XYZ file of C-alpha atoms in Angstrom:
429
model
C 36.195 -6.320 -7.325
C 34.033 -4.628 -4.291
C 36.113 -4.181 -0.918
C 33.383 -5.995 1.195
C 30.135 -7.811 -0.030
C 27.738 -7.557 2.891
C 25.449 -10.409 3.439
C 22.697 -10.913 5.783
C 22.504 -14.562 6.604
C 24.840 -17.298 6.615
C 22.891 -19.192 3.904
C 23.899 -16.435 1.645
C 27.449 -16.971 2.253
C 26.956 -20.487 1.332
C 25.292 -19.384 -1.978
C 27.830 -17.168 -3.154
C 30.481 -20.098 -2.324
C 28.629 -22.287 -4.936
C 28.076 -19.482 -7.388
C 31.351 -17.411 -7.242
C 33.800 -18.523 -4.854
C 36.367 -16.123 -5.552
C 34.411 -13.667 -3.831
C 34.119 -15.435 -0.544
C 37.054 -13.451 0.993
C 35.401 -10.400 0.662
C 32.018 -11.369 2.147
C 30.904 -10.264 5.440
C 27.920 -11.711 7.344
C 26.796 -8.431 9.048
C 22.939 -9.179 9.746
C 20.020 -7.331 8.384
C 19.769 -3.525 9.769
C 16.387 -2.877 8.487
C 14.801 -6.056 10.216
C 16.860 -4.791 13.356
C 15.361 -1.786 12.952
C 11.851 -3.253 12.324
C 12.096 -5.164 15.748
C 13.168 -2.255 17.971
C 10.198 -0.480 16.239
C 7.453 -3.119 17.740
C 7.840 -1.164 20.916
C 6.460 1.881 19.606
C 3.836 0.259 17.959
C 0.830 2.367 19.444
C 2.803 5.492 18.639
C 2.446 4.565 15.117
C -0.823 3.660 14.920
C -2.114 7.033 15.879
C 0.373 8.754 13.944
C -1.153 6.835 11.046
C -4.870 7.949 12.232
C -5.768 4.356 13.240
C -8.807 4.803 15.387
C -9.021 2.544 18.665
C -10.291 -1.154 17.942
C -9.416 -0.513 13.901
C -6.788 -3.046 12.196
C -4.374 -2.258 9.464
C -4.325 -3.944 6.135
C -0.536 -3.208 4.598
C -0.494 -3.878 1.112
C 2.866 -4.320 -0.044
C 3.910 -3.989 -3.854
C 7.080 -4.170 -5.584
C 7.832 -3.112 -8.999
C 7.066 -4.527 -12.638
C 4.101 -6.288 -14.543
C 4.044 -9.233 -11.789
C 3.863 -7.119 -8.479
C 0.609 -6.477 -6.343
C -0.109 -3.163 -8.328
C 0.961 -4.699 -11.702
C -2.519 -5.937 -11.964
C -4.814 -3.597 -14.017
C -7.051 -1.380 -12.019
C -4.892 -1.924 -8.523
C -7.156 -4.671 -7.900
C -5.841 -6.124 -4.739
C -5.856 -2.979 -3.005
C -9.312 -1.653 -4.424
C -10.696 -4.822 -3.067
C -9.063 -4.779 0.197
C -11.249 -1.293 0.545
C -14.116 -3.025 -1.139
C -14.648 -5.927 1.300
C -13.505 -4.450 4.562
C -15.439 -2.549 6.522
C -14.445 1.071 6.548
C -14.965 1.460 10.588
C -13.052 -1.678 11.536
C -10.181 -1.527 8.865
C -7.607 0.895 7.199
C -5.793 0.073 4.076
C -2.299 1.479 3.643
C -0.408 0.976 0.146
C 3.368 0.612 0.358
C 4.645 1.015 -3.016
C 8.235 0.049 -3.797
C 10.466 3.424 -4.877
C 11.229 1.969 -8.300
C 7.792 2.314 -9.065
C 7.271 5.711 -7.819
C 10.680 6.989 -10.208
C 9.762 4.768 -12.919
C 6.453 6.115 -13.378
C 6.778 9.532 -11.487
C 5.052 10.306 -8.476
C 2.549 12.640 -10.141
C 1.143 9.210 -12.240
C 1.325 6.730 -9.230
C -0.940 9.215 -7.291
C -3.252 9.932 -10.428
C -3.566 5.965 -10.676
C -4.246 5.329 -7.316
C -6.816 8.533 -6.392
C -9.598 6.746 -6.485
C -8.204 4.616 -3.558
C -6.948 7.140 -1.252
C -10.091 9.219 -1.781
C -11.762 5.888 -0.506
C -9.644 6.036 2.652
C -6.143 4.387 1.317
C -3.165 5.470 2.912
C -0.279 6.075 0.341
C 3.042 7.200 1.576
C 5.486 8.971 0.087
C 8.453 6.939 -1.261
C 11.432 9.145 0.407
C 9.964 8.391 4.203
C 10.357 5.346 6.078
C 6.628 5.352 6.909
C 6.457 1.534 5.389
C 8.720 0.526 8.539
C 6.328 2.050 10.874
C 2.987 0.906 8.965
C 4.529 -2.861 9.485
C 5.180 -2.406 13.038
C 1.471 -1.027 13.222
C 0.167 -3.801 10.780
C -2.131 -6.410 11.887
C -2.320 -8.226 8.433
C -0.134 -7.729 5.086
C -1.066 -8.646 1.616
C 2.474 -8.642 -0.087
C 4.302 -10.042 -3.224
C 7.689 -11.152 -4.318
C 9.013 -7.813 -2.852
C 11.309 -7.783 0.286
C 8.626 -6.326 2.369
C 6.903 -9.136 2.327
C 9.727 -11.516 3.962
C 9.943 -8.412 6.567
C 6.220 -8.483 7.292
C 6.662 -12.744 7.894
C 9.698 -11.996 9.492
C 7.939 -9.764 12.278
C 4.994 -12.600 12.465
C 2.357 -10.211 10.708
C -0.239 -12.775 8.924
C 0.291 -12.845 5.325
C -1.425 -13.826 1.993
C 0.092 -12.954 -1.398
C -1.635 -11.217 -3.206
C 0.898 -11.679 -6.392
C 4.184 -13.921 -6.540
C 6.473 -13.923 -9.638
C 7.886 -17.579 -8.854
C 10.689 -16.907 -11.864
C 12.041 -14.028 -10.348
C 13.331 -15.625 -6.995
C 16.256 -17.740 -6.995
C 15.699 -21.324 -6.474
C 15.715 -22.679 -2.894
C 16.367 -19.013 -1.537
C 14.360 -17.817 1.268
C 11.978 -15.951 -0.830
C 11.397 -18.676 -2.859
C 10.404 -20.658 0.477
C 8.135 -18.191 1.246
C 6.364 -18.491 -2.021
C 5.712 -21.934 -1.546
C 4.635 -21.126 2.363
C 2.474 -18.307 2.165
C -1.351 -18.944 0.765
C -2.242 -17.245 -2.098
C -5.017 -14.459 -2.686
C -8.142 -16.699 -3.960
C -10.305 -14.447 -6.294
C -13.443 -16.758 -5.260
C -13.416 -16.542 -1.727
C -14.132 -13.304 0.369
C -10.958 -11.504 1.494
C -11.827 -11.110 5.510
C -11.576 -14.765 5.861
C -8.639 -15.632 3.834
C -6.691 -12.943 6.278
C -8.590 -14.442 9.454
C -7.480 -17.948 8.262
C -3.649 -16.845 7.891
C -3.930 -15.060 11.719
C -5.075 -18.427 12.866
C -2.882 -20.708 11.265
C 0.447 -18.860 10.696
C 1.790 -18.183 14.273
C 2.207 -21.975 14.979
C 3.485 -22.933 11.243
C 6.388 -24.667 11.573
C 7.799 -23.706 7.942
C 7.209 -20.441 8.556
C 9.021 -20.178 11.968
C 11.983 -21.544 10.181
C 11.648 -18.958 7.456
C 11.750 -16.174 9.942
C 14.970 -17.400 11.254
C 16.515 -17.126 7.801
C 16.090 -13.433 7.101
C 19.379 -12.694 9.718
C 21.918 -15.228 11.394
C 22.627 -11.959 13.285
C 19.554 -10.461 15.140
C 20.072 -7.393 16.773
C 24.037 -7.306 15.909
C 23.922 -5.460 12.454
C 24.870 -1.956 13.486
C 27.612 -3.502 15.527
C 28.827 -5.841 12.635
C 28.342 -2.966 10.138
C 30.387 -0.191 11.968
C 33.133 -2.094 12.745
C 33.304 -3.304 9.041
C 33.195 0.543 7.952
C 35.653 1.733 10.442
C 38.226 -0.982 9.851
C 38.024 -0.061 6.049
C 38.503 3.484 6.715
C 41.665 2.249 9.268
C 40.235 4.254 11.662
C 39.394 3.544 15.544
C 35.763 2.866 16.417
C 33.983 5.290 18.732
C 33.727 4.202 22.342
C 30.227 4.444 22.567
C 28.233 0.971 21.635
C 26.641 0.893 18.367
C 23.021 1.278 18.287
C 19.881 0.773 15.963
C 18.317 3.989 14.940
C 14.526 4.390 15.720
C 11.985 4.405 13.175
C 10.682 8.088 12.979
C 6.825 8.624 13.817
C 5.278 9.505 10.471
C 4.519 12.958 9.978
C 1.224 14.128 9.447
C 0.649 14.810 5.652
C -1.782 14.448 2.706
C -1.586 10.888 2.903
C -5.388 10.652 2.453
C -6.931 13.579 0.454
C -9.602 15.584 2.381
C -12.603 16.104 0.065
C -15.112 18.523 0.641
C -18.061 16.148 0.708
C -18.648 12.942 2.520
C -17.911 10.137 0.676
C -20.400 7.825 -0.766
C -20.787 4.950 1.377
C -22.629 1.149 1.203
C -24.210 0.126 4.697
C -25.106 -3.231 5.533
C -27.538 -2.858 8.954
C -29.245 -5.533 10.863
C -31.451 -5.325 13.638
C -30.909 -7.844 16.051
C -33.212 -8.291 19.124
C -31.276 -9.012 22.730
C -32.365 -10.960 25.710
C -34.237 -8.854 27.966
C -35.861 -6.572 25.058
C -32.964 -4.684 23.969
C -32.047 -3.927 20.377
C -28.899 -3.919 18.655
C -28.214 -2.164 15.085
C -24.988 -3.562 13.721
C -24.041 -1.531 10.695
C -20.931 -2.178 8.387
C -19.789 0.461 5.909
C -17.939 0.532 2.627
C -16.767 3.022 0.034
C -19.346 3.138 -2.785
C -16.502 4.035 -5.269
C -14.421 1.135 -4.392
C -17.231 -1.267 -5.451
C -17.594 -2.927 -9.122
C -20.371 -5.553 -8.464
C -23.000 -5.885 -5.823
C -20.976 -8.600 -3.964
C -22.520 -11.088 -1.341
C -21.263 -9.010 1.586
C -23.197 -5.979 0.131
C -26.960 -7.758 0.189
C -29.568 -5.577 1.227
C -27.417 -2.456 1.625
C -28.664 1.157 1.514
C -26.322 3.784 0.167
C -25.715 6.939 2.024
C -24.293 9.986 -0.007
C -23.418 13.528 0.171
C -26.380 15.659 -1.550
C -23.397 17.934 -3.150
C -21.492 15.177 -4.161
C -20.463 16.323 -7.566
C -20.786 12.662 -8.811
C -24.480 12.524 -9.656
C -24.919 8.745 -9.581
C -24.692 9.170 -5.488
C -26.888 11.403 -4.469
C -29.680 10.370 -7.040
C -29.351 6.812 -5.871
C -28.903 7.436 -1.998
C -31.481 5.903 0.147
C -30.023 8.198 3.162
C -28.751 11.717 2.322
C -26.211 13.237 4.709
C -25.886 17.075 5.331
C -22.764 17.777 7.363
C -23.551 20.779 9.983
C -21.346 22.921 8.033
C -23.763 23.477 4.922
C -25.639 25.688 7.484
C -28.963 23.798 6.750
C -30.980 23.481 10.053
C -33.687 20.195 10.141
C -36.595 22.905 10.319
C -35.561 23.551 6.862
C -35.039 20.654 4.873
C -38.769 19.521 4.326
C -39.429 22.875 2.449
C -35.868 23.139 0.934
C -34.820 22.361 -2.578
C -33.120 19.332 -1.443
C -36.154 17.486 -0.939
C -37.395 18.332 -4.156
C -34.152 17.452 -6.034
C -34.062 13.736 -4.549
C -37.814 12.985 -4.277
C -36.617 9.110 -3.995
C -34.407 9.476 -0.982
C -36.069 7.933 2.323
C -34.534 9.638 4.919
C -32.320 12.774 5.226
C -30.161 13.296 7.976
C -28.888 16.852 9.340
C -25.545 16.652 11.590
C -26.070 18.029 14.885
C -23.698 18.667 17.931
C -21.960 15.541 19.388
C -21.884 13.395 16.302
C -25.801 12.902 16.759
C -28.173 14.228 13.827
C -31.847 14.581 13.105
C -33.561 12.192 10.395
C -36.363 13.172 8.421
C -38.168 10.744 6.826
C -40.173 10.831 3.607
C -43.416 10.788 5.310
C -42.625 13.518 7.301
C -41.581 11.743 10.388
C -38.933 13.478 12.184
C -36.343 11.482 14.632
C -33.610 12.970 16.627
C -30.344 10.460 17.023
C -27.917 11.524 19.798
C -25.047 9.649 21.105
C -25.351 8.736 24.801
C -22.082 6.545 24.778
C -20.432 7.360 21.581
C -17.002 5.515 20.696
C -14.077 6.759 18.489
C -15.727 5.532 15.185
C -19.260 6.977 15.748
C -20.378 9.708 13.425
C -23.494 11.385 12.600
C -23.690 9.027 9.191
C -23.372 6.146 11.717
C -26.229 7.319 13.391
C -28.336 8.192 10.618
C -27.796 4.364 8.904
C -28.997 3.406 12.296
C -32.000 5.381 12.213
C -33.143 4.034 8.849
C -32.247 0.275 9.565
C -34.321 0.842 12.955
C -37.137 2.240 11.346
C -37.577 -0.049 8.308
C -37.105 -3.386 10.444
C -40.505 -3.713 11.527
C -43.427 -2.045 13.191
C -41.469 0.819 14.774
C -43.478 3.287 16.649
C -42.827 6.528 15.324
C -45.534 8.455 17.119
C -44.400 11.833 18.429
C -42.945 11.352 21.843
C -41.577 7.821 21.573
C -38.301 7.037 22.997
C -35.900 4.347 22.266
C -32.288 3.374 23.124
C -30.372 0.976 20.989
C -26.619 -0.168 20.848
C -25.035 0.309 17.541
C -21.980 -1.649 16.843
C -19.711 -1.121 13.825
C -19.346 -4.991 12.625
C -17.246 -6.922 14.840
C -15.382 -3.829 16.307
C -15.106 -4.109 20.057
C -16.412 -1.227 21.309
C -20.083 -0.216 20.981
C -21.975 2.630 21.216
C -25.427 3.945 22.667
C -28.152 5.968 20.650
C -31.351 7.484 21.981
C -33.688 8.109 19.484
C -36.637 10.673 20.017
C -39.531 11.095 17.503
C -40.537 14.389 17.249
């Protein structure tokens, strides 16, 4: 018989009385120290977001998985996080997978990283199990895709809009808070695009009375767990408590590490781009970029997408099929050298070769010999020479664009619905 049975809520005490009344004298309702820590961490949301590498205006989607075949990662091919990467524009969203330590230690860290390597190489964050990064991620999160694991309950308690990517109803106690969570939260639909499902959760869940009641069921002593637990421990040790107040420990800021592998080449990207005329004569190019390696079919959100790839990508299917070839400045290839180089001969079907220049701009060389320089006049945090190249490709292909030497244009470039736009100056040479 244990010396004490620590519970987080009075509701658990009632269930203990129903199932094992002899244990009730040993029960102590002490609240939930993890939830207290998460609530305290919300004040440091900005610090956690910076540490996780989020750019201003990006939204973080946490994909939480417990262990077992019925978890989010139990589906073949890690379908839920793959789908998040495939459908959510990379300039506007980051995806982080919080995997339960039991899965890490059951399969081994090497195996988990090997299974998920295609996703981490496409930009997914994968914190190590021995860290508290998952707590910092919840404080930083904008959306949560969960299952019947406790992290989903914590995210719901914090008010994070949540969709269930998996849920094993038989694994939770009937009429428990987790059982109610499974009935209240929407299940991820395979036939509806992911982003509308997340946005619907964000619109409807804050005012949902059932979820409001559920949030109160996680702890019946919010903010008091450290005090109650210390009192319990010292009483069992028969020692006087320290004079200073018991305090909740802060969640550490995640340390920089190999959360996302840095590949020596630029990742292949599928880019949707639309050119929109503005009132008054201005032009906006709106681009959305998605990792090509995460795609499985030409989905609806990729209609009329063009492929941008690194000519030195070791996977030959990407540069061979690319509409836009991206040459980083570190390769040492000057724009004047492209037309006569082996690059043009190796990929004759490419429509545009973009060579990076200072300030994240580029020189874009079209197949007919036209040369266009793209320079960021106003550069938001998400901007890159690859984004400028895709904007140039879209603009040149949008209609009767005057690509004659000396022509100039100043365009607004947007990364989907990102709140910060950029300005690019195009000069034809």
